[in-house]
Amino acid sequence: DVKVTQSSRYLVKRTGEKVFLECVQDMDHENMFWYRQDPGLGLRLIYFSYDVKMKEKGDIPEGYSVSREKKERFSLILESASTNQTSMYLCASRGGRMNTEAFFGQGTRLTVV
Amino acid sequence: AQTVTQSQPEMSVQEAETVTLSCTYDTSENNYYLFWYKQPPSRQMILVIRQEAYKQQNATENRFSVNFQKAAKSFSLKISDSQLGDTAMYFCAFSSATNKLIFGTGTLLAVQP
């Protein structure tokens, strides 16, 4: 079974903290994604990576950065967490062709207080 | 830039009945894929069905089928013989040669007993 594992299911952080969300996949997928899910807004793409050390901004990259030093791991970084970054964060990975299925992690519910 | 629009935030259907979820998209590309994903209350996102833009024949997976109208940029999902386990959030998604995967805002489907 393909596995996409997110490091935490629930996380509570303070405003101004630096936050790391980790995602690991075990299928040697080229593409990895970070989405933010909010009620009524669906899944919004924050960043995606198509190869090691390669990244592309999504629709809402402000306040976030990413790191992909190894193929299997894609990290989302909140440089200085703010309350408006309280959300559900979903990681996904998929193979290198546009028809391939994306596999998702279980999500991380981040609350910034 | 590609966009995906789902105009029905919530829908309800009786068990064993048929329901259709709507999705429209916008792109200038000729070759792309469209997907429907399901997110049940457990939060784990799973692929329901996919359609290649070059194929005129509508995709079918058991009780799930699509109505793909390329000229109208419409991609609706039909669920036949609805079951209680179909209760979930349904997301329409778009992918092209960039491998970016863009989602709509989702439709929350409730199947009533």
Short mmCIF file of C-alpha atoms in Angstrom, two decimals:
data_model
loop_
_atom_site.label_atom_id
_atom_site.label_comp_id
_atom_site.label_asym_id
_atom_site.label_seq_id
_atom_site.Cartn_x
_atom_site.Cartn_y
_atom_site.Cartn_z
CA ASP A 1 0.00 0.00 0.00
CA VAL A 2 1.16 3.51 -0.79
CA LYS A 3 1.74 5.49 2.33
CA VAL A 4 1.90 9.21 2.81
CA THR A 5 2.62 10.00 6.42
CA GLN A 6 2.28 13.37 8.06
CA SER A 7 4.23 13.80 11.26
CA SER A 8 1.39 15.09 13.43
CA ARG A 9 -2.37 14.76 13.36
CA TYR A 10 -2.98 17.68 15.72
CA LEU A 11 -0.68 20.54 16.56
CA VAL A 12 -1.08 23.64 18.72
CA LYS A 13 1.46 26.43 18.33
CA ARG A 14 1.83 29.97 19.59
CA THR A 15 1.78 33.07 17.41
CA GLY A 16 5.25 33.88 16.14
CA GLU A 17 6.62 30.35 16.49
CA LYS A 18 8.39 28.66 13.62
CA VAL A 19 6.41 25.55 12.69
CA PHE A 20 7.53 22.53 10.71
CA LEU A 21 5.06 20.12 9.13
CA GLU A 22 6.68 16.99 7.78
CA CYS A 23 5.45 14.64 5.09
CA VAL A 24 7.03 11.37 3.99
CA GLN A 25 5.99 9.11 1.11
CA ASP A 26 7.20 5.61 0.37
CA MET A 27 6.40 5.26 -3.35
CA ASP A 28 9.33 7.10 -4.93
CA HIS A 29 6.93 9.72 -6.30
CA GLU A 30 8.37 12.69 -8.14
CA ASN A 31 5.63 15.13 -7.17
CA MET A 32 4.66 16.21 -3.69
CA PHE A 33 2.14 18.83 -2.62
CA TRP A 34 1.05 20.85 0.38
CA TYR A 35 -2.55 22.00 0.54
CA ARG A 36 -4.52 23.93 3.05
CA GLN A 37 -8.17 22.94 3.59
CA ASP A 38 -10.66 25.44 4.99
CA PRO A 39 -14.47 25.19 5.06
CA GLY A 40 -15.99 26.68 1.94
CA LEU A 41 -12.59 27.20 0.32
CA GLY A 42 -11.73 23.62 -0.59
CA LEU A 43 -8.14 22.56 -1.03
CA ARG A 44 -5.83 25.41 -1.87
CA LEU A 45 -2.35 24.65 -3.13
CA ILE A 46 0.41 26.22 -1.06
CA TYR A 47 3.50 24.74 -2.73
CA PHE A 48 4.38 21.78 -4.82
CA SER A 49 7.65 20.07 -5.63
CA TYR A 50 8.36 18.12 -8.83
CA ASP A 51 11.80 16.92 -7.87
CA VAL A 52 14.39 17.08 -5.11
CA LYS A 53 15.23 20.71 -4.32
CA MET A 54 12.70 21.87 -6.93
CA LYS A 55 9.59 23.72 -5.87
CA GLU A 56 6.88 25.85 -7.32
CA LYS A 57 4.52 28.28 -5.63
CA GLY A 58 0.88 27.43 -5.52
CA ASP A 59 -2.03 29.80 -5.07
CA ILE A 60 -1.35 30.85 -1.47
CA PRO A 61 2.39 30.67 -0.72
CA GLU A 62 2.58 33.80 1.45
CA GLY A 63 3.78 33.06 4.95
CA TYR A 64 5.00 29.59 4.01
CA SER A 65 8.15 28.01 2.69
CA VAL A 66 9.05 24.43 1.81
CA SER A 67 12.02 22.14 1.74
CA ARG A 68 12.66 18.98 -0.24
CA GLU A 69 16.16 17.71 0.40
CA LYS A 70 15.27 14.05 -0.18
CA LYS A 71 12.80 12.61 -2.65
CA GLU A 72 10.62 11.01 0.00
CA ARG A 73 10.29 14.00 2.31
CA PHE A 74 8.56 17.32 1.79
CA SER A 75 8.43 19.82 4.62
CA LEU A 76 6.17 22.82 5.03
CA ILE A 77 7.51 25.65 7.16
CA LEU A 78 5.55 28.44 8.74
CA GLU A 79 8.26 31.02 9.40
CA SER A 80 6.27 32.95 11.99
CA ALA A 81 2.93 31.35 12.70
CA SER A 82 -0.12 33.58 12.77
CA THR A 83 -3.70 32.88 13.84
CA ASN A 84 -4.90 33.06 10.23
CA GLN A 85 -2.78 30.01 9.50
CA THR A 86 -4.99 27.90 11.76
CA SER A 87 -6.22 25.26 9.34
CA MET A 88 -6.10 21.66 8.15
CA TYR A 89 -2.94 20.91 6.17
CA LEU A 90 -2.88 18.05 3.71
CA CYS A 91 0.17 16.56 2.06
CA ALA A 92 -0.08 14.54 -1.16
CA SER A 93 2.23 12.75 -3.53
CA ARG A 94 1.86 11.38 -7.02
CA GLY A 95 3.92 9.95 -9.85
CA GLY A 96 5.44 11.89 -12.71
CA ARG A 97 2.57 11.75 -15.20
CA MET A 98 -0.51 13.92 -15.24
CA ASN A 99 -2.89 10.97 -15.15
CA THR A 100 -1.53 9.48 -11.96
CA GLU A 101 -3.52 9.22 -8.77
CA ALA A 102 -2.55 11.44 -5.87
CA PHE A 103 -2.19 9.84 -2.46
CA PHE A 104 -2.87 11.88 0.61
CA GLY A 105 -1.74 11.92 4.18
CA GLN A 106 -4.21 11.99 7.05
CA GLY A 107 -3.87 15.72 7.49
CA THR A 108 -2.55 17.91 10.28
CA ARG A 109 -4.98 20.10 12.16
CA LEU A 110 -2.89 23.11 13.15
CA THR A 111 -4.17 25.61 15.68
CA VAL A 112 -2.22 28.81 16.23
CA VAL A 113 -3.08 30.57 19.48
CA ALA B 1 -4.03 29.71 -14.87
CA GLN B 2 -6.37 26.82 -14.38
CA THR B 3 -9.40 27.09 -12.13
CA VAL B 4 -11.92 24.53 -10.91
CA THR B 5 -15.39 25.55 -9.75
CA GLN B 6 -17.92 23.53 -7.80
CA SER B 7 -21.11 25.52 -7.41
CA GLN B 8 -22.94 23.18 -5.03
CA PRO B 9 -21.59 23.50 -1.48
CA GLU B 10 -23.99 20.86 -0.14
CA MET B 11 -26.29 18.22 -1.55
CA SER B 12 -28.54 15.59 -0.13
CA VAL B 13 -29.86 12.35 -1.64
CA GLN B 14 -31.97 9.47 -0.43
CA GLU B 15 -30.41 6.07 -0.18
CA ALA B 16 -30.69 4.11 -3.48
CA GLU B 17 -31.38 7.29 -5.48
CA THR B 18 -29.12 8.93 -8.06
CA VAL B 19 -27.32 12.23 -7.57
CA THR B 20 -25.19 14.40 -9.84
CA LEU B 21 -22.43 16.69 -8.60
CA SER B 22 -21.34 19.54 -10.87
CA CYS B 23 -17.89 20.80 -11.73
CA THR B 24 -16.67 23.31 -14.27
CA TYR B 25 -13.12 24.25 -15.04
CA ASP B 26 -11.15 26.72 -17.06
CA THR B 27 -7.96 26.05 -19.00
CA SER B 28 -6.31 26.95 -22.26
CA GLU B 29 -4.60 23.58 -22.52
CA ASN B 30 -5.73 20.79 -24.81
CA ASN B 31 -4.47 17.77 -22.96
CA TYR B 32 -5.30 17.30 -19.31
CA TYR B 33 -6.93 15.01 -16.81
CA LEU B 34 -9.88 15.53 -14.55
CA PHE B 35 -10.51 13.70 -11.31
CA TRP B 36 -13.11 13.26 -8.63
CA TYR B 37 -11.84 12.63 -5.13
CA LYS B 38 -13.86 11.66 -2.08
CA GLN B 39 -13.08 12.71 1.47
CA PRO B 40 -15.22 10.80 4.00
CA PRO B 41 -15.53 11.91 7.63
CA SER B 42 -12.36 9.91 8.39
CA ARG B 43 -10.56 12.62 6.37
CA GLN B 44 -8.63 10.20 4.14
CA MET B 45 -8.88 11.44 0.56
CA ILE B 46 -9.38 8.74 -2.06
CA LEU B 47 -9.68 8.76 -5.84
CA VAL B 48 -13.14 8.01 -7.21
CA ILE B 49 -12.71 8.36 -10.96
CA ARG B 50 -10.53 10.03 -13.61
CA GLN B 51 -11.07 11.22 -17.18
CA GLU B 52 -8.61 12.07 -19.93
CA ALA B 53 -9.54 15.14 -21.95
CA TYR B 54 -8.74 13.39 -25.25
CA LYS B 55 -11.17 10.56 -24.60
CA GLN B 56 -14.70 11.19 -25.71
CA GLN B 57 -16.07 8.22 -23.83
CA ASN B 58 -17.16 9.05 -20.32
CA ALA B 59 -15.35 7.19 -17.55
CA THR B 60 -17.27 4.74 -15.37
CA GLU B 61 -16.31 3.00 -12.15
CA ASN B 62 -19.09 0.78 -10.84
CA ARG B 63 -21.81 3.12 -9.49
CA PHE B 64 -19.80 6.22 -10.36
CA SER B 65 -19.79 7.78 -13.82
CA VAL B 66 -18.94 11.14 -15.29
CA ASN B 67 -20.49 13.39 -17.88
CA PHE B 68 -17.56 15.09 -19.56
CA GLN B 69 -18.41 17.98 -21.89
CA LYS B 70 -15.08 19.29 -23.16
CA ALA B 71 -16.45 22.24 -25.13
CA ALA B 72 -18.46 23.40 -22.15
CA LYS B 73 -15.58 22.63 -19.76
CA SER B 74 -17.93 20.66 -17.59
CA PHE B 75 -17.20 17.49 -15.64
CA SER B 76 -20.05 16.20 -13.50
CA LEU B 77 -20.10 13.10 -11.32
CA LYS B 78 -23.12 10.83 -11.21
CA ILE B 79 -23.56 8.46 -8.29
CA SER B 80 -26.15 5.77 -8.87
CA ASP B 81 -27.83 3.68 -6.18
CA SER B 82 -26.47 5.97 -3.46
CA GLN B 83 -25.28 4.27 -0.29
CA LEU B 84 -24.79 5.59 3.22
CA GLY B 85 -21.04 5.11 2.76
CA ASP B 86 -21.10 7.64 -0.07
CA THR B 87 -21.60 10.40 2.49
CA ALA B 88 -18.48 12.53 2.08
CA MET B 89 -17.00 15.70 0.70
CA TYR B 90 -16.39 15.36 -3.04
CA PHE B 91 -13.68 17.35 -4.79
CA CYS B 92 -13.21 17.88 -8.49
CA ALA B 93 -9.57 18.27 -9.58
CA PHE B 94 -7.56 19.19 -12.68
CA SER B 95 -4.09 18.19 -13.79
CA SER B 96 -2.08 18.99 -16.91
CA ALA B 97 1.48 18.65 -18.15
CA THR B 98 2.82 20.80 -15.32
CA ASN B 99 1.68 18.04 -12.94
CA LYS B 100 0.19 20.64 -10.66
CA LEU B 101 -3.06 19.32 -9.16
CA ILE B 102 -5.77 21.94 -8.64
CA PHE B 103 -8.91 21.28 -6.63
CA GLY B 104 -12.33 22.87 -6.43
CA THR B 105 -14.10 24.00 -3.27
CA GLY B 106 -15.90 20.72 -2.76
CA THR B 107 -19.48 19.48 -2.44
CA LEU B 108 -20.63 17.96 0.82
CA LEU B 109 -22.92 15.04 -0.01
CA ALA B 110 -25.23 13.60 2.61
CA VAL B 111 -26.95 10.30 1.86
CA GLN B 112 -30.13 9.99 3.90
CA PRO B 113 -31.49 6.62 5.01
#
